[in-house]
Coordinates of C-alpha atoms (C1' of nucleotides) in Angstrom, one line a residue:
Chain A
M1 CA 0.2 -0.1 0.0
P2 CA 1.1 4.0 -0.7
D3 CA 2.0 5.8 2.4
C4 CA 1.3 8.6 1.0
T5 CA -2.4 9.7 -0.9
F6 CA -1.8 10.5 -4.6
Y7 CA -3.8 13.0 -6.4
T8 CA -4.6 14.2 -10.0
T9 CA -6.1 16.0 -12.4
A10 CA -6.3 15.7 -15.6
I11 CA -3.7 17.6 -18.1
D12 CA -5.2 20.4 -19.9
Y13 CA -5.1 20.0 -23.7
T14 CA -3.1 22.9 -24.6
N15 CA -4.9 24.0 -27.6
A16 CA -6.8 26.8 -26.2
A17 CA -7.0 29.1 -23.2
P18 CA -8.4 27.7 -19.7
H19 CA -11.8 28.6 -18.8
I20 CA -13.7 27.9 -15.5
G21 CA -14.3 24.1 -16.1
H22 CA -10.4 23.4 -16.0
A23 CA -10.0 26.0 -13.1
Y24 CA -13.1 24.0 -10.9
E25 CA -11.0 20.6 -11.1
K26 CA -7.6 22.0 -10.1
V27 CA -9.3 23.9 -7.1
L28 CA -11.0 21.0 -6.3
T29 CA -8.0 18.6 -6.6
D30 CA -5.8 21.8 -4.5
V31 CA -8.4 21.7 -1.9
L32 CA -8.2 17.7 -1.4
T33 CA -4.8 18.0 -0.9
R34 CA -4.2 20.6 1.5
F35 CA -7.3 18.4 3.6
E36 CA -4.5 15.6 3.6
R37 CA -1.4 18.4 4.7
L38 CA -3.8 19.9 7.2
R39 CA -4.0 16.8 8.7
A40 CA -0.8 16.0 8.4
R41 CA -0.7 13.1 5.8
P42 CA 2.1 13.1 3.2
V43 CA 0.1 13.9 -0.1
F44 CA 1.4 14.0 -3.6
F45 CA -0.7 16.2 -6.3
L46 CA 0.0 16.0 -9.6
T47 CA -1.1 18.2 -12.9
G48 CA -0.1 19.0 -15.4
V49 CA -0.5 19.6 -19.8
D50 CA -1.0 17.4 -22.5
Q51 CA 1.3 18.9 -25.3
H52 CA 1.0 16.7 -28.2
G53 CA -1.8 15.8 -30.9
Q54 CA -3.0 16.5 -34.0
K55 CA -4.7 20.0 -32.7
V56 CA -1.7 21.1 -31.6
Q57 CA -0.2 20.5 -34.6
Q58 CA -2.8 22.2 -36.5
S59 CA -3.1 25.2 -34.7
A60 CA 1.0 25.6 -34.3
E61 CA 0.7 25.6 -38.3
K62 CA -1.9 28.4 -38.3
E63 CA 0.4 30.7 -36.3
G64 CA 3.3 29.7 -37.8
L65 CA 4.8 28.6 -35.0
S66 CA 6.4 24.8 -34.3
P67 CA 4.1 22.9 -31.9
Q68 CA 6.2 22.8 -29.4
E69 CA 6.3 26.7 -29.1
F70 CA 2.5 27.1 -29.3
A71 CA 2.0 24.1 -26.9
D72 CA 4.9 26.2 -23.9
R73 CA 2.6 29.6 -25.1
C74 CA -0.2 28.0 -24.2
T75 CA 1.3 26.1 -21.0
V76 CA 2.2 29.4 -19.3
Q77 CA -1.4 30.3 -19.5
F78 CA -2.4 27.5 -17.2
I79 CA 0.4 28.0 -15.2
E80 CA -0.1 31.7 -14.6
L81 CA -3.8 30.9 -13.8
W82 CA -2.7 28.2 -11.3
K83 CA -0.4 31.0 -9.3
K84 CA -3.0 33.2 -9.2
L85 CA -5.5 30.6 -8.0
G86 CA -2.9 29.5 -5.5
I87 CA -2.9 25.7 -6.5
H88 CA -0.3 24.0 -4.4
Y89 CA 0.7 21.1 -6.9
D90 CA 3.9 18.9 -6.0
G91 CA 4.5 17.7 -9.7
W92 CA 3.9 19.2 -12.7
A93 CA 3.4 16.6 -16.1
A94 CA 4.2 18.2 -19.1
T95 CA 3.9 15.2 -21.6
T96 CA 6.8 16.6 -23.8
H97 CA 9.2 16.1 -20.8
P98 CA 12.1 13.7 -21.9
I99 CA 11.2 11.8 -18.9
H100 CA 7.7 11.0 -19.7
K101 CA 8.5 10.2 -23.4
R102 CA 11.1 7.7 -22.0
V103 CA 8.7 6.1 -19.7
V104 CA 5.9 5.8 -22.6
Q105 CA 8.5 4.5 -25.0
K106 CA 9.3 1.9 -22.3
I107 CA 6.3 0.8 -21.6
L108 CA 5.4 0.5 -25.5
Q109 CA 8.5 -1.1 -26.2
R110 CA 7.2 -3.6 -23.4
L111 CA 3.9 -4.3 -24.2
H112 CA 5.2 -4.8 -27.5
D113 CA 7.8 -7.7 -26.6
E114 CA 5.2 -9.4 -24.6
G115 CA 3.0 -9.6 -27.5
Q116 CA 0.0 -7.3 -26.5
L117 CA 0.3 -5.2 -29.5
Y118 CA 0.0 -5.5 -33.3
K119 CA -0.3 -4.0 -36.3
Q120 CA -3.2 -4.1 -38.7
A121 CA -4.7 -2.6 -42.0
H122 CA -7.7 -0.3 -41.7
R123 CA -9.4 0.4 -44.8
G124 CA -11.9 3.1 -44.5
F125 CA -13.3 6.7 -45.1
Y126 CA -10.8 9.7 -44.5
S127 CA -11.1 13.3 -44.1
V128 CA -8.2 14.8 -46.0
R129 CA -9.3 18.4 -44.1
Q130 CA -9.9 16.8 -40.7
E131 CA -7.2 14.4 -41.4
Q132 CA -8.9 11.5 -39.3
F133 CA -10.7 8.4 -40.8
L134 CA -14.7 8.5 -40.4
T135 CA -16.9 6.2 -39.0
D136 CA -20.6 5.6 -39.3
K137 CA -21.3 8.8 -36.7
E138 CA -20.0 10.8 -38.9
R139 CA -22.6 10.5 -41.3
N140 CA -25.3 12.7 -42.2
E141 CA -29.4 11.6 -42.3
A142 CA -28.9 10.9 -45.9
G143 CA -26.3 8.2 -44.9
E144 CA -23.5 10.6 -46.3
F145 CA -20.3 12.4 -44.9
G146 CA -21.2 16.4 -44.6
P147 CA -19.2 19.1 -46.6
E148 CA -17.9 20.0 -43.4
W149 CA -15.3 17.1 -43.5
G150 CA -13.9 18.4 -46.9
Q151 CA -12.5 15.7 -49.9
V152 CA -13.4 12.5 -48.3
V153 CA -11.4 9.5 -49.7
E154 CA -11.1 6.0 -49.1
L155 CA -8.1 4.6 -48.4
E156 CA -6.1 1.7 -46.5
E157 CA -3.6 2.6 -43.5
E158 CA -1.9 0.2 -41.6
N159 CA -1.8 0.9 -37.5
W160 CA -0.5 -0.4 -34.3
Y161 CA -3.4 -1.8 -31.6
F162 CA -3.7 -2.5 -28.3
K163 CA -5.3 -5.5 -27.0
L164 CA -8.1 -4.2 -25.1
S165 CA -11.1 -6.3 -25.6
K166 CA -9.5 -9.3 -24.0
H167 CA -9.4 -7.2 -20.6
R168 CA -13.3 -6.8 -21.1
D169 CA -14.5 -9.6 -18.5
W170 CA -11.6 -8.4 -16.1
L171 CA -13.0 -4.7 -16.1
L172 CA -16.2 -5.7 -15.6
N173 CA -15.6 -8.2 -12.7
H174 CA -13.0 -5.4 -11.5
I175 CA -15.8 -2.7 -11.1
D176 CA -18.4 -4.9 -9.6
T177 CA -16.3 -5.7 -6.9
H178 CA -14.6 -2.4 -5.9
D179 CA -17.3 0.4 -4.8
R180 CA -14.8 3.2 -4.8
F181 CA -13.9 2.4 -8.5
V182 CA -15.8 5.3 -9.9
I183 CA -17.2 7.9 -7.5
P184 CA -19.9 8.9 -7.6
A185 CA -21.7 5.6 -8.0
F186 CA -24.1 6.8 -11.0
R187 CA -20.9 7.3 -13.2
K188 CA -20.0 3.5 -12.4
S189 CA -23.0 2.6 -13.6
E190 CA -22.7 4.5 -16.8
L191 CA -19.1 3.1 -16.8
R192 CA -20.3 -0.5 -16.6
N193 CA -23.0 -0.2 -19.5
A194 CA -20.3 1.1 -21.7
V195 CA -18.0 -1.8 -20.7
E196 CA -20.6 -4.0 -21.4
K197 CA -20.9 -3.1 -25.4
L198 CA -16.8 -3.0 -25.5
S199 CA -15.6 -4.5 -28.6
G200 CA -12.5 -4.1 -30.8
D201 CA -8.9 -2.8 -29.7
L202 CA -7.3 0.5 -29.5
C203 CA -5.5 2.2 -32.2
I204 CA -2.4 3.4 -30.4
S205 CA -0.7 4.8 -33.4
R206 CA -0.4 7.5 -35.9
P207 CA 1.9 7.3 -39.2
K208 CA 4.0 10.4 -39.4
S209 CA 2.8 11.0 -42.8
R210 CA 0.0 12.2 -41.4
L211 CA 0.9 13.5 -37.9
N212 CA 4.6 13.5 -36.4
W213 CA 4.1 16.0 -33.2
G214 CA 4.1 12.8 -30.9
I215 CA 6.1 10.3 -29.0
E216 CA 7.6 7.8 -31.7
L217 CA 7.3 4.1 -31.3
P218 CA 10.4 2.6 -30.4
F219 CA 9.4 -0.3 -32.4
D220 CA 8.3 0.9 -35.8
T221 CA 9.7 4.6 -36.3
E222 CA 7.4 5.2 -39.1
Y223 CA 4.7 6.1 -36.1
V224 CA 3.8 8.0 -33.6
T225 CA 2.1 7.7 -30.4
Y226 CA -1.4 8.2 -30.4
V227 CA -2.1 11.1 -27.8
W228 CA -4.3 9.3 -25.5
F229 CA -2.2 6.7 -24.8
D230 CA 1.1 8.9 -24.7
A231 CA -1.1 11.4 -21.9
L232 CA -2.7 9.2 -19.8
I233 CA 0.7 7.5 -18.7
N234 CA 1.5 10.8 -17.4
Y235 CA -0.1 9.7 -14.3
I236 CA 2.7 7.4 -13.5
S237 CA 5.6 8.9 -15.6
F238 CA 5.9 11.8 -13.4
A239 CA 5.2 9.5 -10.3
G240 CA 8.3 7.9 -10.6
Y241 CA 7.2 4.7 -12.4
F242 CA 10.2 3.3 -14.4
S243 CA 12.2 6.4 -12.7
E244 CA 16.4 5.5 -13.1
G245 CA 17.0 7.9 -10.4
G246 CA 18.3 11.2 -10.2
E247 CA 15.7 12.6 -12.0
N248 CA 13.9 14.4 -8.9
L249 CA 10.6 12.4 -9.0
P250 CA 8.6 11.0 -5.9
R251 CA 9.2 7.2 -5.2
F252 CA 6.2 5.3 -7.2
E253 CA 5.7 2.6 -4.8
S254 CA 5.0 5.4 -2.2
L255 CA 2.5 7.2 -4.3
W256 CA 0.8 4.2 -6.4
P257 CA -2.2 3.5 -6.9
A258 CA -3.6 7.1 -6.9
A259 CA -6.1 7.7 -4.0
A260 CA -8.2 9.5 -6.7
H261 CA -7.5 10.4 -10.5
V262 CA -10.3 13.6 -10.6
I263 CA -11.6 13.9 -13.9
G264 CA -14.2 15.2 -15.7
K265 CA -17.4 13.8 -16.2
D266 CA -16.9 13.9 -20.5
I267 CA -13.4 12.0 -19.8
L268 CA -14.3 9.0 -17.6
I269 CA -15.9 7.0 -21.0
P270 CA -13.7 5.6 -22.9
A271 CA -10.8 7.5 -21.7
H272 CA -10.3 7.0 -18.2
G273 CA -12.5 4.0 -17.3
I274 CA -11.6 1.8 -20.4
Y275 CA -8.3 2.8 -22.0
W276 CA -6.2 3.8 -18.9
T277 CA -7.8 1.4 -16.5
I278 CA -7.1 -1.3 -19.4
M279 CA -4.0 -0.3 -20.1
L280 CA -2.9 -0.6 -16.5
H281 CA -3.7 -3.8 -16.2
G282 CA -2.1 -5.0 -19.2
M283 CA 0.9 -3.3 -17.7
G284 CA 0.7 -6.0 -15.0
F285 CA -1.2 -3.7 -12.2
P286 CA -3.1 -6.1 -10.4
D287 CA -6.5 -5.5 -9.1
L288 CA -5.0 -3.7 -5.6
Q289 CA -3.1 -1.3 -7.9
I290 CA -5.9 0.1 -10.0
P291 CA -6.3 3.7 -9.1
S292 CA -10.0 5.1 -8.1
F293 CA -11.2 8.1 -10.5
L294 CA -13.4 11.2 -8.7
V295 CA -15.8 12.2 -11.7
H296 CA -16.5 15.8 -11.2
G297 CA -19.7 17.7 -13.2
W298 CA -19.9 20.7 -15.8
W299 CA -20.4 24.2 -14.8
N300 CA -23.0 25.3 -16.7
I301 CA -23.8 29.0 -17.7
G302 CA -27.3 29.7 -18.3
G303 CA -28.2 26.5 -18.3
A304 CA -25.9 25.9 -21.7
K305 CA -23.0 23.9 -21.5
I306 CA -19.9 25.8 -21.7
S307 CA -18.4 26.1 -25.7
K308 CA -16.4 28.2 -27.3
S309 CA -18.9 28.1 -30.5
L310 CA -21.9 29.5 -28.2
G311 CA -19.0 32.2 -27.1
N312 CA -20.1 31.8 -24.0
T313 CA -16.8 30.9 -22.1
V314 CA -16.1 32.7 -18.7
D315 CA -12.2 33.5 -18.2
P316 CA -11.3 32.9 -14.7
N317 CA -8.6 35.3 -14.8
V318 CA -11.0 37.7 -15.3
L319 CA -12.9 36.4 -12.2
V320 CA -9.9 37.0 -9.9
E321 CA -9.0 40.5 -11.1
R322 CA -12.7 41.0 -10.4
Y323 CA -13.5 39.3 -7.1
G324 CA -10.1 37.6 -5.8
A325 CA -9.3 33.9 -6.0
A326 CA -10.7 33.5 -2.4
A327 CA -13.7 34.1 -3.6
L328 CA -13.5 32.2 -6.5
R329 CA -12.3 29.4 -5.3
Y330 CA -15.5 29.3 -2.1
Y331 CA -17.9 29.7 -5.1
L332 CA -16.4 27.1 -7.1
M333 CA -16.6 24.7 -4.3
A334 CA -19.5 25.9 -2.1
D335 CA -22.3 26.3 -5.4
I336 CA -21.7 22.9 -6.6
V337 CA -22.6 19.2 -5.4
T338 CA -19.1 17.2 -6.1
G339 CA -19.9 15.3 -9.0
K340 CA -23.0 17.3 -10.5
D341 CA -23.3 19.9 -12.7
S342 CA -24.1 23.5 -11.7
D343 CA -24.7 26.9 -13.2
F344 CA -22.4 29.4 -12.9
S345 CA -23.4 33.1 -11.9
E346 CA -21.4 36.2 -10.7
E347 CA -24.4 37.2 -8.8
R348 CA -24.5 34.0 -7.1
L349 CA -20.8 34.3 -6.5
R350 CA -21.2 37.7 -5.2
G351 CA -23.8 36.7 -3.0
R352 CA -22.7 33.3 -1.3
Y353 CA -19.4 35.2 -0.9
N354 CA -20.9 38.2 0.8
D355 CA -23.3 36.3 3.2
E356 CA -21.3 33.6 4.1
L357 CA -17.9 34.8 4.3
A358 CA -18.3 38.7 4.7
N359 CA -21.3 39.0 6.9
N360 CA -21.0 35.5 8.5
V361 CA -17.6 34.4 9.1
G362 CA -15.7 37.9 8.8
N363 CA -18.1 40.2 10.9
L364 CA -18.1 37.5 13.7
L365 CA -14.3 37.5 13.6
N366 CA -14.4 41.6 13.7
R367 CA -17.3 42.0 16.1
T368 CA -15.9 39.1 18.6
L369 CA -12.1 41.0 18.2
N370 CA -13.8 44.6 18.7
M371 CA -15.6 43.4 21.9
S372 CA -12.5 41.6 23.2
A373 CA -10.6 44.8 22.8
R374 CA -13.0 47.0 24.0
Y375 CA -14.7 45.2 26.9
K376 CA -11.5 43.2 28.2
G377 CA -8.4 45.0 26.5
S378 CA -7.9 41.7 24.2
V379 CA -7.3 39.6 27.1
L380 CA -8.7 36.2 27.0
R381 CA -9.8 34.7 29.9
N382 CA -10.6 30.8 30.2
I383 CA -13.2 31.1 33.0
A384 CA -15.4 28.2 34.0
V385 CA -18.8 29.8 33.6
D386 CA -22.2 27.6 34.0
H387 CA -24.1 28.9 31.2
E388 CA -26.7 26.6 29.0
L389 CA -26.3 28.1 25.7
L390 CA -22.5 28.3 25.8
H391 CA -22.2 24.8 27.4
S392 CA -24.3 23.4 24.1
L393 CA -21.9 25.7 22.1
A394 CA -18.6 24.2 23.1
V395 CA -20.0 20.4 23.9
T396 CA -22.9 19.9 21.1
E397 CA -22.7 22.4 18.2
F398 CA -18.6 22.6 17.8
P399 CA -18.2 18.6 17.9
Q400 CA -21.0 18.2 15.8
A401 CA -19.9 20.6 12.9
V402 CA -16.4 19.2 13.0
A403 CA -17.6 15.4 12.7
A404 CA -20.0 16.7 9.7
Y405 CA -17.0 18.4 8.0
F406 CA -14.7 15.2 8.7
A407 CA -17.8 13.0 6.9
A408 CA -18.1 15.3 4.1
M409 CA -14.3 15.7 3.0
G410 CA -14.5 11.9 3.3
D411 CA -16.1 11.9 0.5
Y412 CA -15.1 14.6 -1.3
Q413 CA -18.0 17.0 -0.3
V414 CA -16.7 19.8 -0.5
D415 CA -19.8 21.8 -0.3
A416 CA -21.2 20.1 2.7
A417 CA -18.4 20.4 4.7
L418 CA -18.4 24.3 4.0
R419 CA -22.1 23.7 5.3
A420 CA -20.7 22.9 8.3
V421 CA -18.6 25.7 9.2
I422 CA -20.7 28.2 8.3
G423 CA -23.4 26.7 10.3
L424 CA -20.8 27.0 13.9
A425 CA -20.3 30.9 13.0
R426 CA -24.1 31.6 12.1
F427 CA -24.5 29.4 15.2
C428 CA -21.9 32.0 17.2
N429 CA -23.6 34.5 16.0
Q430 CA -26.8 33.8 17.1
V431 CA -24.9 33.2 20.5
I432 CA -23.8 36.8 20.6
E433 CA -27.3 37.9 20.1
S434 CA -29.0 36.3 22.5
I435 CA -26.4 36.7 25.4
A436 CA -25.8 40.3 24.5
P437 CA -21.9 41.0 25.7
W438 CA -22.9 44.7 25.1
K439 CA -25.4 44.4 28.3
L440 CA -22.9 42.3 30.2
A441 CA -20.1 44.9 30.0
K442 CA -22.2 47.5 31.9
D443 CA -22.8 45.2 34.6
T444 CA -19.2 44.3 36.7
A445 CA -21.0 41.3 38.3
Q446 CA -21.6 39.7 35.0
S447 CA -17.9 40.1 34.1
D448 CA -16.8 36.4 34.0
L449 CA -20.0 35.7 31.7
L450 CA -18.5 38.0 29.5
D451 CA -15.1 36.5 29.4
A452 CA -16.6 33.6 28.5
V453 CA -18.8 34.5 26.0
L454 CA -15.7 35.6 24.5
Y455 CA -13.5 32.5 24.9
H456 CA -16.0 30.5 23.2
L457 CA -16.5 33.0 20.0
A458 CA -12.9 32.8 20.0
E459 CA -12.2 29.1 20.1
S460 CA -14.8 28.7 17.7
I461 CA -13.3 31.1 15.2
R462 CA -10.2 29.4 15.4
V463 CA -11.4 26.7 14.4
V464 CA -13.6 28.0 11.9
A465 CA -10.6 29.5 10.5
I466 CA -8.5 26.0 10.7
L467 CA -11.5 24.3 8.7
L468 CA -11.6 26.8 5.7
E469 CA -7.9 26.1 5.3
P470 CA -8.5 23.9 2.5
V471 CA -10.6 26.2 0.6
L472 CA -9.5 29.2 1.7
P473 CA -5.3 28.9 3.0
D474 CA -4.6 32.6 3.0
A475 CA -7.9 33.3 5.2
A476 CA -7.4 31.1 7.7
R477 CA -4.3 32.4 8.3
G478 CA -5.4 35.6 8.3
I479 CA -8.0 35.0 10.7
F480 CA -4.7 33.3 12.6
R481 CA -3.2 36.2 12.3
Q482 CA -6.2 38.6 13.7
L483 CA -6.6 36.2 16.8
Q484 CA -2.9 36.1 17.4
I485 CA -2.4 32.6 16.5
N486 CA 1.4 31.9 15.9
S487 CA 1.0 28.1 14.8
E488 CA -0.2 27.0 11.4
P489 CA -3.4 25.7 11.1
Q490 CA -3.6 22.0 11.7
L491 CA -6.5 19.7 12.3
A492 CA -5.2 18.1 15.0
D493 CA -6.0 21.4 16.4
A494 CA -10.1 21.3 15.3
V495 CA -10.7 20.4 19.0
W496 CA -12.0 22.7 21.9
G497 CA -10.1 24.4 24.5
V498 CA -7.0 25.2 22.7
L499 CA -6.2 29.1 23.5
L500 CA -4.9 29.8 26.6
D501 CA -5.7 31.4 29.7
G502 CA -4.2 35.0 29.0
H503 CA -4.2 34.9 25.5
I504 CA -4.3 38.2 24.0
L505 CA -6.0 38.9 20.9
G506 CA -5.6 40.9 17.6
A507 CA -6.8 44.0 16.3
P508 CA -10.1 43.3 13.9
T509 CA -9.5 44.1 10.5
P510 CA -12.3 43.5 7.7
L511 CA -11.3 40.0 6.5
F512 CA -13.7 39.8 3.6
P513 CA -14.2 43.0 2.2
R514 CA -18.2 42.9 0.4
L515 CA -18.0 41.9 -3.2
E516 CA -19.9 44.8 -5.4
A517 CA -21.2 43.6 -9.0
P518 CA -18.6 45.2 -11.4
A519 CA -20.0 48.7 -12.9
E520 CA -22.3 48.5 -16.1
V521 CA -19.7 48.8 -19.1
G522 CA -21.5 50.3 -22.2
Chain B
rG1 C1' -34.7 3.2 -30.7
rG2 C1' -32.0 1.4 -26.5
rG3 C1' -29.2 2.5 -22.0
rC4 C1' -27.9 5.7 -17.5
rC5 C1' -29.3 10.3 -14.5
rU6 C1' -32.2 14.4 -12.9
rG7 C1' -37.2 16.4 -11.3
rU8 C1' -38.6 18.7 -3.7
rA9 C1' -40.3 26.4 -1.6
rG10 C1' -38.8 32.0 -6.7
rC11 C1' -33.2 30.1 -6.2
rU12 C1' -29.1 26.6 -4.6
rC13 C1' -29.8 22.0 -2.0
rA14 C1' -30.9 18.2 2.7
rA15 C1' -34.4 14.3 4.4
rU16 C1' -30.6 6.2 5.9
rG17 C1' -39.2 3.4 4.3
rG18 C1' -41.0 6.2 9.9
rU19 C1' -43.3 12.6 14.2
rU20 C1' -46.3 17.8 11.3
rA21 C1' -41.2 17.3 4.3
rG22 C1' -36.1 20.8 6.8
rA23 C1' -31.7 24.7 5.7
rG24 C1' -29.5 28.9 3.1
rC25 C1' -30.5 32.5 -0.2
rA26 C1' -34.1 35.8 -2.0
rG27 C1' -39.4 38.3 -0.3
rG28 C1' -42.4 40.4 4.2
rG29 C1' -42.6 42.2 9.1
rG30 C1' -39.9 43.5 13.7
rA31 C1' -35.3 44.0 17.4
rC32 C1' -30.8 45.1 18.7
rU33 C1' -26.3 48.4 18.1
rC34 C1' -20.4 44.9 19.8
rA35 C1' -19.5 44.6 14.3
rU36 C1' -17.7 45.1 7.4
rA37 C1' -25.3 49.1 6.2
rA38 C1' -23.4 43.8 9.5
rU39 C1' -26.6 40.5 13.1
rC40 C1' -31.2 38.4 15.4
rC41 C1' -36.0 36.9 15.9
rC42 C1' -40.7 36.0 13.6
rU43 C1' -42.7 34.8 9.1
rU44 C1' -45.2 34.2 3.4
rG45 C1' -43.8 30.5 0.6
rG46 C1' -44.8 22.9 -1.0
rU47 C1' -51.1 18.7 -4.8
rU48 C1' -42.1 16.5 -3.4
rG49 C1' -43.2 16.7 -12.2
rG50 C1' -48.3 13.8 -13.5
rG51 C1' -51.3 9.1 -12.3
rG52 C1' -51.2 4.5 -10.3
rG53 C1' -49.3 0.2 -6.9
rU54 C1' -46.6 -2.1 -2.4
rU55 C1' -46.9 -0.9 2.6
rC56 C1' -49.5 0.0 9.2
rG57 C1' -46.7 4.1 6.9
rA58 C1' -43.9 6.3 0.5
rA59 C1' -40.4 12.1 -1.4
rU60 C1' -38.1 7.3 -0.6
rC61 C1' -39.3 0.8 -3.4
rC62 C1' -42.7 -1.0 -8.0
rC63 C1' -45.2 0.7 -13.0
rU64 C1' -46.7 4.1 -16.0
rC65 C1' -46.6 8.9 -18.2
rC66 C1' -44.6 13.8 -18.5
rA67 C1' -40.2 17.3 -18.6
rG68 C1' -35.2 17.5 -19.0
rG69 C1' -30.0 16.2 -19.4
rC70 C1' -26.3 12.9 -20.7
rC71 C1' -24.0 8.6 -23.0
rU72 C1' -25.1 5.1 -27.2
rA73 C1' -27.0 2.8 -31.7
rC74 C1' -30.8 0.5 -37.2
rC75 C1' -28.7 -6.8 -33.3
rA76 C1' -31.8 -5.1 -25.2

RNA sequence: GGGCCUGUAGCUCAAUGGUUAGAGCAGGGGACUCAUAAUCCCUUGGUUGGGGGUUCGAAUCCCUCCAGGCCUACCA
């Protein structure tokens, strides 16, 4: 078993600028990773870019660049965005990297040596314009290939194939016997249906005469590797598989199998659920070494899916500039149920941020620190006072919120985890209204109760900060600074009673300034 | 055509076959003054898409129809 939790994301295709869906997947994985770090468990987060393939080659040609130049230029956009969003990854998978090429070629060579690959001629209809073979799927209702394909010729071409179908029954059994193989469960049944229909093998090559932007087959240099076969291997090539040492890669045995490949619903079938899983099995990985998939949904816009042709793409860079990384991260985690689709709305982004972070959490911190400074000189006293509501906060609400948070995070339900945290903060605001510390401050006989209220609030806020850390790492540290806690947030401290008697709180500064709608443009 | 999924308050979502289907936001009314015009309380709002069935009991299980999404295909 691995001793380090390994999360990966899909690697993004360097053919277009990142959109909100790319950002969501990386933030989600970043949050899962930070959660592991927060509880002091070793974790490795791998993400990257998929740079080979026909579309990159074509786009590069259009702009008069080499494929590498084009891919590099696109790659920078992703790296810059991850920096802005605070995505803290441990490994970067770029498929044009020599390490990756070497591993892909070693795998291919071995599969070839073991007789798992074969060469076969394929005769079919080929679109010269689109540079691809057409199947019956591409025929229109009249049974013809439409004008969008340009000149269509019938030709014969030899290619290399991976014996996929002989693993079909194994895969069905694996699906049936491994509950967490695909999360959420309904995606698993979709995959199962697809596998049952599986027939035929996987073409893993492209002749160089058609496409040369790829990894050369080591045993047949007239061909390059099909882009999916190449790309999927990033999950192991950058995790140290077949490492020769000295490459600054992690130790493969400590990572594998991945706790979750975080992917979108569009690439479960067939790419990951069938191709990748069978590739691993073909390479000799036993059942226990087969990774799991966490399949997330899509952000729609106005009910329609994001597409360049509809022109409804949302540039995450614009959102970060407009609202900040924290607001975007929070919204992307809070307003979608992991696995399902959601509708993107800037109004909801502002609404949830203002209500839940600014008005609820931020203001709770602010009013608590203010009252402490005003009434108690910012000195926290841990005094035992018998008070029903405070008792219920410390003994019931607090542990329940922490437990709900853990349960939700364990199921990748970040939205539910956040609800638990916000609920705790909300309860604290209710406690304040109910006890009204400003009234206690006018009566010296109530001094101990006033101290107790402030202590309970500070403790709750401290843990709210810890629990928010995976989603809002900077804000969590901001809360710690205002509370004048010098340690780093960690889940081991998400228990009651850590702040000491006599602890001095800091001065309040609005932590989540309210967001306004951008001014209407023209 | 087939398969999978979804349908719960205006919106986003809860509710493991078990009290009178809940929460947040939005809407309405009020209170408070520590605070980021924040907060708190009360409140409006439901034929759980329709219909039928199983059950002592159904949002939940079964059938059917409707609406939507995704996948896939002339062999279910």
